[in-house]
Amino acid sequence: MHLNQEAYKTFQRNCLEASKKYGRSVQTQKMMDVLKMMWQYNRYTVSECSF
């Protein structure tokens, strides 16, 4: 699997910011599941980060 490290970092940061904004904690496993899905579809949008 080819991972875009910059996209990963940006997506992870956006997810963490979104979780703080909506007052939700991000669980590591769910985060990884979402990231894997994002990588599969090459989508790194914060709108897809709904925990």
PDB file of N, CA and C in Angstrom:
ATOM      1  N   MET A   1       0.843  -1.192   0.000  1.00  0.00           N
ATOM      2  CA  MET A   1       0.000   0.000   0.000  1.00  0.00           C
ATOM      3  C   MET A   1       0.880   1.244   0.000  1.00  0.00           C
ATOM      4  N   HIS A   2       0.632   2.122  -0.950  1.00  0.00           N
ATOM      5  CA  HIS A   2       1.403   3.356  -1.006  1.00  0.00           C
ATOM      6  C   HIS A   2       0.711   4.411  -0.150  1.00  0.00           C
ATOM      7  N   LEU A   3       1.419   4.923   0.817  1.00  0.00           N
ATOM      8  CA  LEU A   3       0.829   5.904   1.712  1.00  0.00           C
ATOM      9  C   LEU A   3       1.413   7.284   1.464  1.00  0.00           C
ATOM     10  N   ASN A   4       0.540   8.240   1.299  1.00  0.00           N
ATOM     11  CA  ASN A   4       0.971   9.616   1.150  1.00  0.00           C
ATOM     12  C   ASN A   4       1.092  10.197   2.558  1.00  0.00           C
ATOM     13  N   GLN A   5       2.313  10.264   3.054  1.00  0.00           N
ATOM     14  CA  GLN A   5       2.535  10.672   4.444  1.00  0.00           C
ATOM     15  C   GLN A   5       2.015  12.077   4.734  1.00  0.00           C
ATOM     16  N   GLU A   6       2.203  12.997   3.794  1.00  0.00           N
ATOM     17  CA  GLU A   6       1.721  14.363   4.026  1.00  0.00           C
ATOM     18  C   GLU A   6       0.197  14.390   4.085  1.00  0.00           C
ATOM     19  N   ALA A   7      -0.431  13.649   3.191  1.00  0.00           N
ATOM     20  CA  ALA A   7      -1.893  13.596   3.185  1.00  0.00           C
ATOM     21  C   ALA A   7      -2.392  12.952   4.469  1.00  0.00           C
ATOM     22  N   TYR A   8      -1.663  11.914   4.918  1.00  0.00           N
ATOM     23  CA  TYR A   8      -2.028  11.239   6.168  1.00  0.00           C
ATOM     24  C   TYR A   8      -1.963  12.214   7.332  1.00  0.00           C
ATOM     25  N   LYS A   9      -0.857  12.954   7.425  1.00  0.00           N
ATOM     26  CA  LYS A   9      -0.685  13.897   8.530  1.00  0.00           C
ATOM     27  C   LYS A   9      -1.764  14.968   8.496  1.00  0.00           C
ATOM     28  N   THR A  10      -2.038  15.488   7.305  1.00  0.00           N
ATOM     29  CA  THR A  10      -3.056  16.525   7.167  1.00  0.00           C
ATOM     30  C   THR A  10      -4.425  15.993   7.548  1.00  0.00           C
ATOM     31  N   PHE A  11      -4.751  14.793   7.042  1.00  0.00           N
ATOM     32  CA  PHE A  11      -6.049  14.196   7.333  1.00  0.00           C
ATOM     33  C   PHE A  11      -6.191  13.913   8.820  1.00  0.00           C
ATOM     34  N   GLN A  12      -5.131  13.372   9.423  1.00  0.00           N
ATOM     35  CA  GLN A  12      -5.172  13.064  10.853  1.00  0.00           C
ATOM     36  C   GLN A  12      -5.368  14.340  11.672  1.00  0.00           C
ATOM     37  N   ARG A  13      -4.625  15.394  11.310  1.00  0.00           N
ATOM     38  CA  ARG A  13      -4.749  16.661  12.025  1.00  0.00           C
ATOM     39  C   ARG A  13      -6.161  17.226  11.873  1.00  0.00           C
ATOM     40  N   ASN A  14      -6.710  17.157  10.667  1.00  0.00           N
ATOM     41  CA  ASN A  14      -8.064  17.652  10.429  1.00  0.00           C
ATOM     42  C   ASN A  14      -9.081  16.867  11.237  1.00  0.00           C
ATOM     43  N   CYS A  15      -8.886  15.567  11.332  1.00  0.00           N
ATOM     44  CA  CYS A  15      -9.800  14.735  12.114  1.00  0.00           C
ATOM     45  C   CYS A  15      -9.733  15.098  13.588  1.00  0.00           C
ATOM     46  N   LEU A  16      -8.537  15.307  14.089  1.00  0.00           N
ATOM     47  CA  LEU A  16      -8.384  15.658  15.499  1.00  0.00           C
ATOM     48  C   LEU A  16      -9.027  17.014  15.776  1.00  0.00           C
ATOM     49  N   GLU A  17      -8.835  17.964  14.858  1.00  0.00           N
ATOM     50  CA  GLU A  17      -9.433  19.286  15.030  1.00  0.00           C
ATOM     51  C   GLU A  17     -10.950  19.189  14.973  1.00  0.00           C
ATOM     52  N   ALA A  18     -11.449  18.353  14.064  1.00  0.00           N
ATOM     53  CA  ALA A  18     -12.896  18.171  13.937  1.00  0.00           C
ATOM     54  C   ALA A  18     -13.467  17.533  15.197  1.00  0.00           C
ATOM     55  N   SER A  19     -12.745  16.553  15.748  1.00  0.00           N
ATOM     56  CA  SER A  19     -13.228  15.878  16.952  1.00  0.00           C
ATOM     57  C   SER A  19     -13.298  16.858  18.120  1.00  0.00           C
ATOM     58  N   LYS A  20     -12.314  17.772  18.196  1.00  0.00           N
ATOM     59  CA  LYS A  20     -12.327  18.773  19.262  1.00  0.00           C
ATOM     60  C   LYS A  20     -13.481  19.746  19.041  1.00  0.00           C
ATOM     61  N   LYS A  21     -13.691  20.131  17.786  1.00  0.00           N
ATOM     62  CA  LYS A  21     -14.751  21.083  17.454  1.00  0.00           C
ATOM     63  C   LYS A  21     -16.112  20.549  17.852  1.00  0.00           C
ATOM     64  N   TYR A  22     -16.312  19.247  17.615  1.00  0.00           N
ATOM     65  CA  TYR A  22     -17.603  18.650  17.923  1.00  0.00           C
ATOM     66  C   TYR A  22     -17.620  17.950  19.271  1.00  0.00           C
ATOM     67  N   GLY A  23     -16.528  18.119  20.027  1.00  0.00           N
ATOM     68  CA  GLY A  23     -16.487  17.574  21.375  1.00  0.00           C
ATOM     69  C   GLY A  23     -16.483  16.062  21.432  1.00  0.00           C
ATOM     70  N   ARG A  24     -15.871  15.433  20.448  1.00  0.00           N
ATOM     71  CA  ARG A  24     -15.811  13.975  20.437  1.00  0.00           C
ATOM     72  C   ARG A  24     -14.365  13.526  20.458  1.00  0.00           C
ATOM     73  N   SER A  25     -14.121  12.408  21.115  1.00  0.00           N
ATOM     74  CA  SER A  25     -12.765  11.866  21.151  1.00  0.00           C
ATOM     75  C   SER A  25     -12.590  10.889  20.004  1.00  0.00           C
ATOM     76  N   VAL A  26     -11.399  10.889  19.434  1.00  0.00           N
ATOM     77  CA  VAL A  26     -11.121   9.985  18.320  1.00  0.00           C
ATOM     78  C   VAL A  26     -10.446   8.723  18.837  1.00  0.00           C
ATOM     79  N   GLN A  27     -11.072   7.585  18.563  1.00  0.00           N
ATOM     80  CA  GLN A  27     -10.486   6.316  18.977  1.00  0.00           C
ATOM     81  C   GLN A  27      -9.508   5.858  17.909  1.00  0.00           C
ATOM     82  N   THR A  28      -8.355   5.382  18.348  1.00  0.00           N
ATOM     83  CA  THR A  28      -7.281   5.012  17.426  1.00  0.00           C
ATOM     84  C   THR A  28      -7.729   4.018  16.361  1.00  0.00           C
ATOM     85  N   GLN A  29      -8.415   2.959  16.776  1.00  0.00           N
ATOM     86  CA  GLN A  29      -8.807   1.928  15.816  1.00  0.00           C
ATOM     87  C   GLN A  29      -9.766   2.479  14.771  1.00  0.00           C
ATOM     88  N   LYS A  30     -10.734   3.270  15.218  1.00  0.00           N
ATOM     89  CA  LYS A  30     -11.691   3.828  14.267  1.00  0.00           C
ATOM     90  C   LYS A  30     -10.980   4.794  13.330  1.00  0.00           C
ATOM     91  N   MET A  31     -10.030   5.541  13.868  1.00  0.00           N
ATOM     92  CA  MET A  31      -9.247   6.456  13.046  1.00  0.00           C
ATOM     93  C   MET A  31      -8.535   5.690  11.949  1.00  0.00           C
ATOM     94  N   MET A  32      -7.909   4.565  12.309  1.00  0.00           N
ATOM     95  CA  MET A  32      -7.182   3.773  11.325  1.00  0.00           C
ATOM     96  C   MET A  32      -8.135   3.195  10.280  1.00  0.00           C
ATOM     97  N   ASP A  33      -9.316   2.770  10.719  1.00  0.00           N
ATOM     98  CA  ASP A  33     -10.297   2.235   9.772  1.00  0.00           C
ATOM     99  C   ASP A  33     -10.690   3.303   8.759  1.00  0.00           C
ATOM    100  N   VAL A  34     -10.922   4.508   9.262  1.00  0.00           N
ATOM    101  CA  VAL A  34     -11.308   5.611   8.379  1.00  0.00           C
ATOM    102  C   VAL A  34     -10.169   5.963   7.433  1.00  0.00           C
ATOM    103  N   LEU A  35      -8.941   6.016   7.979  1.00  0.00           N
ATOM    104  CA  LEU A  35      -7.795   6.350   7.137  1.00  0.00           C
ATOM    105  C   LEU A  35      -7.591   5.314   6.040  1.00  0.00           C
ATOM    106  N   LYS A  36      -7.778   4.044   6.377  1.00  0.00           N
ATOM    107  CA  LYS A  36      -7.637   2.990   5.367  1.00  0.00           C
ATOM    108  C   LYS A  36      -8.675   3.176   4.267  1.00  0.00           C
ATOM    109  N   MET A  37      -9.884   3.536   4.674  1.00  0.00           N
ATOM    110  CA  MET A  37     -10.938   3.768   3.695  1.00  0.00           C
ATOM    111  C   MET A  37     -10.586   4.971   2.817  1.00  0.00           C
ATOM    112  N   MET A  38     -10.047   6.016   3.446  1.00  0.00           N
ATOM    113  CA  MET A  38      -9.660   7.209   2.699  1.00  0.00           C
ATOM    114  C   MET A  38      -8.562   6.879   1.698  1.00  0.00           C
ATOM    115  N   TRP A  39      -7.577   6.097   2.142  1.00  0.00           N
ATOM    116  CA  TRP A  39      -6.479   5.720   1.253  1.00  0.00           C
ATOM    117  C   TRP A  39      -7.012   4.915   0.072  1.00  0.00           C
ATOM    118  N   GLN A  40      -7.957   4.046   0.351  1.00  0.00           N
ATOM    119  CA  GLN A  40      -8.515   3.196  -0.700  1.00  0.00           C
ATOM    120  C   GLN A  40      -9.146   4.047  -1.800  1.00  0.00           C
ATOM    121  N   TYR A  41      -9.830   5.108  -1.403  1.00  0.00           N
ATOM    122  CA  TYR A  41     -10.524   5.943  -2.381  1.00  0.00           C
ATOM    123  C   TYR A  41      -9.769   7.239  -2.693  1.00  0.00           C
ATOM    124  N   ASN A  42      -8.559   7.351  -2.113  1.00  0.00           N
ATOM    125  CA  ASN A  42      -7.762   8.555  -2.323  1.00  0.00           C
ATOM    126  C   ASN A  42      -8.533   9.814  -1.957  1.00  0.00           C
ATOM    127  N   ARG A  43      -9.235   9.739  -0.849  1.00  0.00           N
ATOM    128  CA  ARG A  43      -9.991  10.901  -0.385  1.00  0.00           C
ATOM    129  C   ARG A  43      -9.482  11.282   1.002  1.00  0.00           C
ATOM    130  N   TYR A  44      -9.165  12.545   1.160  1.00  0.00           N
ATOM    131  CA  TYR A  44      -8.611  13.014   2.433  1.00  0.00           C
ATOM    132  C   TYR A  44      -9.376  14.249   2.898  1.00  0.00           C
ATOM    133  N   THR A  45     -10.694  14.210   2.797  1.00  0.00           N
ATOM    134  CA  THR A  45     -11.483  15.383   3.139  1.00  0.00           C
ATOM    135  C   THR A  45     -11.987  15.303   4.573  1.00  0.00           C
ATOM    136  N   VAL A  46     -11.952  16.421   5.264  1.00  0.00           N
ATOM    137  CA  VAL A  46     -12.385  16.446   6.658  1.00  0.00           C
ATOM    138  C   VAL A  46     -13.879  16.146   6.755  1.00  0.00           C
ATOM    139  N   SER A  47     -14.634  16.394   5.683  1.00  0.00           N
ATOM    140  CA  SER A  47     -16.071  16.112   5.705  1.00  0.00           C
ATOM    141  C   SER A  47     -16.328  14.617   5.838  1.00  0.00           C
ATOM    142  N   GLU A  48     -15.342  13.806   5.434  1.00  0.00           N
ATOM    143  CA  GLU A  48     -15.483  12.354   5.551  1.00  0.00           C
ATOM    144  C   GLU A  48     -15.123  11.875   6.954  1.00  0.00           C
ATOM    145  N   CYS A  49     -14.592  12.778   7.772  1.00  0.00           N
ATOM    146  CA  CYS A  49     -14.151  12.412   9.113  1.00  0.00           C
ATOM    147  C   CYS A  49     -15.292  12.612  10.101  1.00  0.00           C
ATOM    148  N   SER A  50     -16.200  11.679  10.176  1.00  0.00           N
ATOM    149  CA  SER A  50     -17.352  11.774  11.069  1.00  0.00           C
ATOM    150  C   SER A  50     -17.310  10.647  12.086  1.00  0.00           C
ATOM    151  N   PHE A  51     -16.918  10.968  13.307  1.00  0.00           N
ATOM    152  CA  PHE A  51     -16.813   9.942  14.338  1.00  0.00           C
ATOM    153  C   PHE A  51     -18.012  10.002  15.265  1.00  0.00           C
TER     154      PHE A  51
END
